[in-house]
Coordinates of C-alpha atoms in Angstrom, one line a residue:
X1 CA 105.6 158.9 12.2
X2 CA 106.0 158.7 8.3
X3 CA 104.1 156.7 6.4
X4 CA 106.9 153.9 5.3
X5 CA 107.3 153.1 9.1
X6 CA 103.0 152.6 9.6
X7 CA 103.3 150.3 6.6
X8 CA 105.9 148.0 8.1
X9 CA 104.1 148.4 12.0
X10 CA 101.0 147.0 9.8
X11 CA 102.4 144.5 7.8
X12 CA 104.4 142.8 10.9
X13 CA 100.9 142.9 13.0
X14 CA 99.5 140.8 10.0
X15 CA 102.0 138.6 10.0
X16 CA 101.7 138.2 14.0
X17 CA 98.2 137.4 13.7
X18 CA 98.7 135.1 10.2
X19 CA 101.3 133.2 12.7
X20 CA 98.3 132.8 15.4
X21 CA 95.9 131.3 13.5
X22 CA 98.0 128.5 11.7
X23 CA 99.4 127.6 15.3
X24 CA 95.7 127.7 16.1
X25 CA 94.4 125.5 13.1
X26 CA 97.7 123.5 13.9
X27 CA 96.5 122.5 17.6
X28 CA 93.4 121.4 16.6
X29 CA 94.1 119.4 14.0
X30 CA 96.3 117.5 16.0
X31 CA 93.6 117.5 18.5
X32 CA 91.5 115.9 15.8
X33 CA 94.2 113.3 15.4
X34 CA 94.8 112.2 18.8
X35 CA 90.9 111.5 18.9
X36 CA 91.0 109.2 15.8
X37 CA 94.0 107.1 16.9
X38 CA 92.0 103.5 17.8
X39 CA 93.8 101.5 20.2
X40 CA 94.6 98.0 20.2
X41 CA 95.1 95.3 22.8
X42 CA 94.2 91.8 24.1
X43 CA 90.6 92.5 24.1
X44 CA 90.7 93.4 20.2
X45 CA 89.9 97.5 20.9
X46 CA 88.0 99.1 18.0
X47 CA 88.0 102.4 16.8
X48 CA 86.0 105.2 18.2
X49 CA 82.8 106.1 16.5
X50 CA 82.4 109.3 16.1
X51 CA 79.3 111.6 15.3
X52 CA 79.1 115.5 16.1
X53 CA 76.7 115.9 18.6
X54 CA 75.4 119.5 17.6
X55 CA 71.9 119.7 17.9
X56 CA 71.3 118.5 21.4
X57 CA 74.3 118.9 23.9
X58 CA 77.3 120.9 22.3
X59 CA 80.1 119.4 24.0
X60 CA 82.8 121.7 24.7
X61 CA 85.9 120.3 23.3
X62 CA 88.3 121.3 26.7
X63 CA 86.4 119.6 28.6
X64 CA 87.4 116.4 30.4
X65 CA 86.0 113.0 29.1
X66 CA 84.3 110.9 31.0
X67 CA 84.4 107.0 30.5
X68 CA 81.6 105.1 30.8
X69 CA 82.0 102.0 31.2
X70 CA 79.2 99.5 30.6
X71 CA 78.6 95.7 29.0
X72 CA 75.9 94.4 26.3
X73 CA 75.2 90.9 26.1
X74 CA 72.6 89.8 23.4
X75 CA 69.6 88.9 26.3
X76 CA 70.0 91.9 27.8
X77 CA 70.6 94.9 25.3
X78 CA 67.3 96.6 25.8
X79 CA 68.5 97.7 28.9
X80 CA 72.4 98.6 27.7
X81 CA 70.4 101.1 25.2
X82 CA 68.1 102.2 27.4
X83 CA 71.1 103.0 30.1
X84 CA 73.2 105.4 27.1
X85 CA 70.3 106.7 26.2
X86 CA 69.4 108.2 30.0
X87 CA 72.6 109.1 30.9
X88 CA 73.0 111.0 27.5
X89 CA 69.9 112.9 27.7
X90 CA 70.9 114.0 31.2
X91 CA 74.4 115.7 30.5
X92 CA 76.1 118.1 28.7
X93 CA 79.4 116.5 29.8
X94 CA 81.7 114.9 27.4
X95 CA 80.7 111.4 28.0
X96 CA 82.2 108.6 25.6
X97 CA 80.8 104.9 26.3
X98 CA 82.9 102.0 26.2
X99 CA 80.2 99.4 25.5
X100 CA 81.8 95.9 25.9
X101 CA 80.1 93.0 24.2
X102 CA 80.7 89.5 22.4
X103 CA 81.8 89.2 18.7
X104 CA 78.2 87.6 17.9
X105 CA 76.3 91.1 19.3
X106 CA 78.3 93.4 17.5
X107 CA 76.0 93.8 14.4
X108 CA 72.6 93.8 16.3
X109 CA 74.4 96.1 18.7
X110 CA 75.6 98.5 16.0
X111 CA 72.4 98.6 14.3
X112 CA 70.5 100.0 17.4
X113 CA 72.9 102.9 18.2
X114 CA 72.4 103.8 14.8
X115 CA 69.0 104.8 15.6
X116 CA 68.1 108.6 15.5
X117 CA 67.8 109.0 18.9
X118 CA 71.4 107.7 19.7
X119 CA 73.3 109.1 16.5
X120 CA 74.4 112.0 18.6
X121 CA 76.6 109.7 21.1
X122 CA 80.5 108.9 21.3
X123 CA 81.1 105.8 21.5
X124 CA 83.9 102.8 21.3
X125 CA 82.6 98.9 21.5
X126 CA 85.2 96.6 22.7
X127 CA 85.3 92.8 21.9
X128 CA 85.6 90.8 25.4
X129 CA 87.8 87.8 25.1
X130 CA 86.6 85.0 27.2
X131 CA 89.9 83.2 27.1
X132 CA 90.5 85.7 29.8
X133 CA 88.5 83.9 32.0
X134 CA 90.0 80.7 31.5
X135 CA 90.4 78.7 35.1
X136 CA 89.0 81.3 37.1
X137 CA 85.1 80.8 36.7
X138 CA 83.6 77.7 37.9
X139 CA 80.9 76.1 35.7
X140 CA 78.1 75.8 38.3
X141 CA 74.1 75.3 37.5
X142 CA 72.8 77.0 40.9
X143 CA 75.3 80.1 39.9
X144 CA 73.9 81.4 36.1
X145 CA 76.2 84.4 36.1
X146 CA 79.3 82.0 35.9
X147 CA 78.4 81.1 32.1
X148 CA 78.0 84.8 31.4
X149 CA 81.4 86.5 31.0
X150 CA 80.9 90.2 30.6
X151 CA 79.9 90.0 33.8
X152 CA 83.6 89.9 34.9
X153 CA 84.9 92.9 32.3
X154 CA 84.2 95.2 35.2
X155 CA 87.8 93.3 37.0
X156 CA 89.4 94.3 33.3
X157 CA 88.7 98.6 33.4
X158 CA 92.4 99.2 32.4
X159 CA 92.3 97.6 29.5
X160 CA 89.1 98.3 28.9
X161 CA 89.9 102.2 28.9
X162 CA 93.4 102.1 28.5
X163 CA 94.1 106.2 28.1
X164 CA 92.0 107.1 30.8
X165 CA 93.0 108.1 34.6
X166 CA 89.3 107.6 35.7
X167 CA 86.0 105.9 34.6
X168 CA 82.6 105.2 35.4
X169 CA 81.2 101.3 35.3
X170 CA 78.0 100.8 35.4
X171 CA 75.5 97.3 34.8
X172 CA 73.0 97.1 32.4
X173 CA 69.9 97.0 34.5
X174 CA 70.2 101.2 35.4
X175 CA 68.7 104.7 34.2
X176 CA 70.4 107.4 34.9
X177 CA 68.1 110.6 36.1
X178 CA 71.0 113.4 36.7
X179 CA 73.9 114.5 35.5
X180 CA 76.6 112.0 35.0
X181 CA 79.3 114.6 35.7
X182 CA 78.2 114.6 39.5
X183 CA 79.2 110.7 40.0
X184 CA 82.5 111.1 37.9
X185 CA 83.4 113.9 40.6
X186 CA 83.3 111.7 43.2
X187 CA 85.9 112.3 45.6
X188 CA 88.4 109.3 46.4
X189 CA 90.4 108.6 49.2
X190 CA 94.1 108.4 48.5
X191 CA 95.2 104.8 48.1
X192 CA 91.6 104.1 47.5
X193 CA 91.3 102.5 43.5
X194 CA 87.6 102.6 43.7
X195 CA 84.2 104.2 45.3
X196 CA 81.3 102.0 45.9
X197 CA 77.5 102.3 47.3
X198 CA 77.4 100.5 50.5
X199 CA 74.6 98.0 51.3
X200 CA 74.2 100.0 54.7
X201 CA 73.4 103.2 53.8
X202 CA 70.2 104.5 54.2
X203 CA 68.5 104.5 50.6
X204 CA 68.1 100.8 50.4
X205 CA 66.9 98.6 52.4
X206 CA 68.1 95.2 53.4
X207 CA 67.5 92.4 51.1
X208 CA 66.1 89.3 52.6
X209 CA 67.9 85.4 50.7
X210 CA 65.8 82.6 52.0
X211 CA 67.3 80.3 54.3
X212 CA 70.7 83.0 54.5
X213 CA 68.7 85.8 56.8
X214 CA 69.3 89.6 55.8
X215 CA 72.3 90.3 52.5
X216 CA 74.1 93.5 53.4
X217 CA 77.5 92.1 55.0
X218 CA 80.5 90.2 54.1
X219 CA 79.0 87.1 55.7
X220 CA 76.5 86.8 53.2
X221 CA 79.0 86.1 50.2
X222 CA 82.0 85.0 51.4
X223 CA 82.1 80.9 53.1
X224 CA 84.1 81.3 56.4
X225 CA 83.8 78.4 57.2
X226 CA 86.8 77.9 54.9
X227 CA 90.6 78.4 56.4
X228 CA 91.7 81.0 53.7
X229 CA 88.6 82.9 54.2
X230 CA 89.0 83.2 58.4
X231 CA 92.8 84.2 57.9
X232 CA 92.1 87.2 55.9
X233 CA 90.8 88.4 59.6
X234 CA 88.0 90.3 57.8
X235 CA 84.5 91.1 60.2
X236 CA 81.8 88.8 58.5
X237 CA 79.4 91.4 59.8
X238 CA 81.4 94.1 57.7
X239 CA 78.9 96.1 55.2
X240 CA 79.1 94.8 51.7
X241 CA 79.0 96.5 48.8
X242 CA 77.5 97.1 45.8
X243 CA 79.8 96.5 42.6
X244 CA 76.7 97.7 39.7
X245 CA 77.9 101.1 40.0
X246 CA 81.3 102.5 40.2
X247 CA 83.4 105.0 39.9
X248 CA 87.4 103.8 39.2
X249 CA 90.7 106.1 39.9
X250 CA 92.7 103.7 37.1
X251 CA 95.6 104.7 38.0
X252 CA 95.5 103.8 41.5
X253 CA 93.8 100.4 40.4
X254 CA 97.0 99.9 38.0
X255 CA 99.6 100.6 40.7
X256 CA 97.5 98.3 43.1
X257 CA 97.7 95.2 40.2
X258 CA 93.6 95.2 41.6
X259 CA 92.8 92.9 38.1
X260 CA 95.8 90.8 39.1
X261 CA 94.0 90.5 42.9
X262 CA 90.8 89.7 41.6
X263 CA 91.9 86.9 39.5
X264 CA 94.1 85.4 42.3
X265 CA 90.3 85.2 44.2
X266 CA 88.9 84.0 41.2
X267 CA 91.4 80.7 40.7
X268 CA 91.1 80.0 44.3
X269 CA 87.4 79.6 44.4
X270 CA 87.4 77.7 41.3
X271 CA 90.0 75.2 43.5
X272 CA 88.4 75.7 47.2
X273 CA 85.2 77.3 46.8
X274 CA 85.7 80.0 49.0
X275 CA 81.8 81.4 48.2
X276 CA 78.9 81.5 50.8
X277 CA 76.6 79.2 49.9
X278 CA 73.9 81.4 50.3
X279 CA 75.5 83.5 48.0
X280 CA 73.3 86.6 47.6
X281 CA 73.4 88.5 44.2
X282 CA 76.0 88.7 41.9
X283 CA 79.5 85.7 42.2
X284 CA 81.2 88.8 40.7
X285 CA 81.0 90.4 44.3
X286 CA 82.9 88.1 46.5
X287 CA 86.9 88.6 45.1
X288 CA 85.7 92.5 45.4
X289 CA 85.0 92.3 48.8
X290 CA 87.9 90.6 49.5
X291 CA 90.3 93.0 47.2
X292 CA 88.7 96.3 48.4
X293 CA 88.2 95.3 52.0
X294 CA 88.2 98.9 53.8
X295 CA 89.7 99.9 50.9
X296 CA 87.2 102.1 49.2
X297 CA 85.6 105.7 49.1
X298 CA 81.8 105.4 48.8
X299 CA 79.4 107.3 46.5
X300 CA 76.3 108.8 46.8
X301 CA 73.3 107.1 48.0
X302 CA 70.9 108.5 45.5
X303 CA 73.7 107.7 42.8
X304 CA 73.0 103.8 43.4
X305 CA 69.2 103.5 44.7
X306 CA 69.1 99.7 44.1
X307 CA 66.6 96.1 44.9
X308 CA 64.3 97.5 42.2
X309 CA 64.6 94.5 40.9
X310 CA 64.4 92.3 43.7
X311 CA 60.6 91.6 44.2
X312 CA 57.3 92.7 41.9
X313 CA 56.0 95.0 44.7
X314 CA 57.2 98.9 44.7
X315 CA 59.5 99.1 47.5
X316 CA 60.3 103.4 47.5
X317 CA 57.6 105.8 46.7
X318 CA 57.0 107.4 43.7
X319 CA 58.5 111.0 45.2
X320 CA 61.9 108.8 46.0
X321 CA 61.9 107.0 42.7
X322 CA 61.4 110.3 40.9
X323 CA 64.3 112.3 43.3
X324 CA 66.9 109.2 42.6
X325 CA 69.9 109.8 40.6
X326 CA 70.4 106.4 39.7
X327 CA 67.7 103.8 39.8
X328 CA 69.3 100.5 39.9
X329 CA 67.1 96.8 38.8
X330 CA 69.1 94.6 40.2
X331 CA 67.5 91.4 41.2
X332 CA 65.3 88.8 39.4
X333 CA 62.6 90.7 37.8
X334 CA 64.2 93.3 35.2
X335 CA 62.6 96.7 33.7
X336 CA 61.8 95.0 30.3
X337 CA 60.3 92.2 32.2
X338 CA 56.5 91.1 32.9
X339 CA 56.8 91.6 36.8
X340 CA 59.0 94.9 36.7
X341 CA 58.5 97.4 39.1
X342 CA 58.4 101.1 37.8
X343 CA 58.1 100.1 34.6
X344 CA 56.9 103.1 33.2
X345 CA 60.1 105.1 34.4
X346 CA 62.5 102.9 32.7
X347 CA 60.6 102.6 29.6
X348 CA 60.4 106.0 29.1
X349 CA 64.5 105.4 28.1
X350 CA 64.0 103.0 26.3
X351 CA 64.4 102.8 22.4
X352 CA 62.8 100.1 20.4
X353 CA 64.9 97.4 18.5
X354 CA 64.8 97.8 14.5
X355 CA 66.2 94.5 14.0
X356 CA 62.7 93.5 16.1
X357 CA 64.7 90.7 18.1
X358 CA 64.6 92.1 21.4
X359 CA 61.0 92.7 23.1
X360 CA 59.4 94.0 26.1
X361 CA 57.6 91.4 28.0
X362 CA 54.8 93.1 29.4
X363 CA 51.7 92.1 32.1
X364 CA 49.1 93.2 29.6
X365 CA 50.5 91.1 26.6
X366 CA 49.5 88.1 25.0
X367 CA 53.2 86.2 25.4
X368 CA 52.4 84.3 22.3
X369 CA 52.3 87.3 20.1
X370 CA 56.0 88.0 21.4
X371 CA 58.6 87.6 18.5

């Protein structure tokens, strides 16, 4: 071969391979791009911040992201950060949080995740509208979760996430202990728009209402006593749910219209009252109950180990507590709480305020010296 024809063999592999890496360097800039588009919508959607997470868990940039879905109020923010903060430490999967608060939070919540511990996280925070809620809560004294609104953003996921197929929701009271990526894989039925814990199953036992008997079945939230209720033709001894922990196929929920469902329930309680009146836990439950009625895949146990919260003794023993996925403080007496059980467990997640407005209330303090 002379030497004229090896020259132009070279100098066309070198172009080749000049062509490969600007198509290369092309694809991931616009990879770049597409992650720094913010979105927009009723709920006022802000952009994405963004920090390389390098020295801790390299996330690989194929991999699929998973949504997290979870609210802050201002009472209660403690526990959002100590949540993110678990579920973080526990992954290398490319999680992103949507943390959904109120316009009055935002700085105080901004100014913890700046903290070292959490500069590593991907994150979005998404103003709530309350006009959403509009005619569909009822303002009752006896019910303190109707006067607290993010505690309906879980009925709003799709607008919430709006570019995502699947999420995650999870309350505020939680710590995670394994790897996220295990609940997001939870298999769903098709047809079914969501996959709950049920109040059946085996990890939790039953919680006891005074004066309404054992709180594990549909009986226990929903009045049917009341016509509408009776013609839905739905077993009062069904198993409940749990709706703290979730995991959401969005576009099933979208096809279904399940937000537009679970505001019809809403309206109509606010006109009949169509709620037990022993309601037990949260007056977000009931329309999901009623929307979701054997209509739901289920998750696993250990991913929603719950009542933590529900008396000051220790109900599971320490091996349990320590084996649990999920440990879940729902109830009265929360982890940052005087008379919280395991304690210790969720504190270890926790990450003090710098702003110094939100304090642990402990047994061994002296309440007075609590800012």
């Amino acid at each position: 071969m002379s030497f004229r024809k090896v020259s132009i063999i070279i100098w066309v592999l070198a172009i080749v391979l000049f062509l490969l890496v600007l198509h290369h360097n092309f694809l991931s800039l616009s990879s770049l791009l597409r992650n720094e588009v913010s979105d927009s919508g009723i709920l006022g959607l802000q952009p994405i911040d963004f920090v390389a997470d390098i020295h801790q868990h390299p996330v690989n940039g194929r991999q699929e992201e998973i949504p997290v879905v979870i609210a802050a109020s201002e009472d209660r923010l403690g526990g959002t950060i100590a949540a993110i903060n678990s579920i973080h430490h526990n992954t290398r999967s490319n999680v992103i949080f949507y943390i959904v608060t109120l316009n009055s939070t935002e700085d105080h919540l901004r100014s913890w995740l700046n903290s070292v511990s959490l500069k590593s996280i991907r994150y979005k925070i998404v103003n709530f509208d309350t006009k959403l809620l509009e005619g569909k809560v009822k303002e009752d004294p006896d019910q303190g979760e109707s006067m607290k609104p993010l505690t309906f953003a879980r009925f709003y996921l799709p607008i919430l996430v709006p570019s995502a197929k699947k999420a995650i929701y999870m309350d505020d009271d939680v710590i995670v202990q394994g790897d996220i990526l295990a609940l997001y894989n939870t298999p769903l039925k098709p047809g079914h728009a969501a996959a709950f814990s049920e109040d059946c199953d085996s990890t939790s036992t039953k919680v006891i209402i005074r004066g309404a008997g054992n709180q594990y079945n549909y009986i226990g939230y929903l009045d049917y006593k009341k016509e509408r209720i009776r013609k839905l033709s739905m077993k009062a001894s069904t198993c409940s749910f749990n709706p703290g922990v979730f995991v959401a196929n969005l576009t099933e929920w979208k096809r279904q219209n399940v937000t537009n469902q679970l505001e019809k329930w809403m309206k109509l309680n606010v006109e009949e009252g169509l709620y037990s009146r022993t309601l037990a836990g949260s007056i977000t439950t009931p329309p999901l109950l009623i929307v979701f009625y054997q209509q739901h895949s289920t998750i696993d146990p250990m991913w929603n180990v719950r009542h933590l919260g529900s008396s000051a003794g220790k109900r599971y023993s320490p091996q349990f507590v320590k084996a649990a996925k999920l440990l879940h403080w729902n109830g009265h007496f929360k982890p940052w709480g005087r008379a919280a059980s395991y304690a210790d467990v969720w504190e270890k997640w926790y990450i003090p305020d710098p702003t110094g407005k939100f304090s642990l209330i402990r047994r061994h303090m002296d309440t007075s010296n609590i800012k």
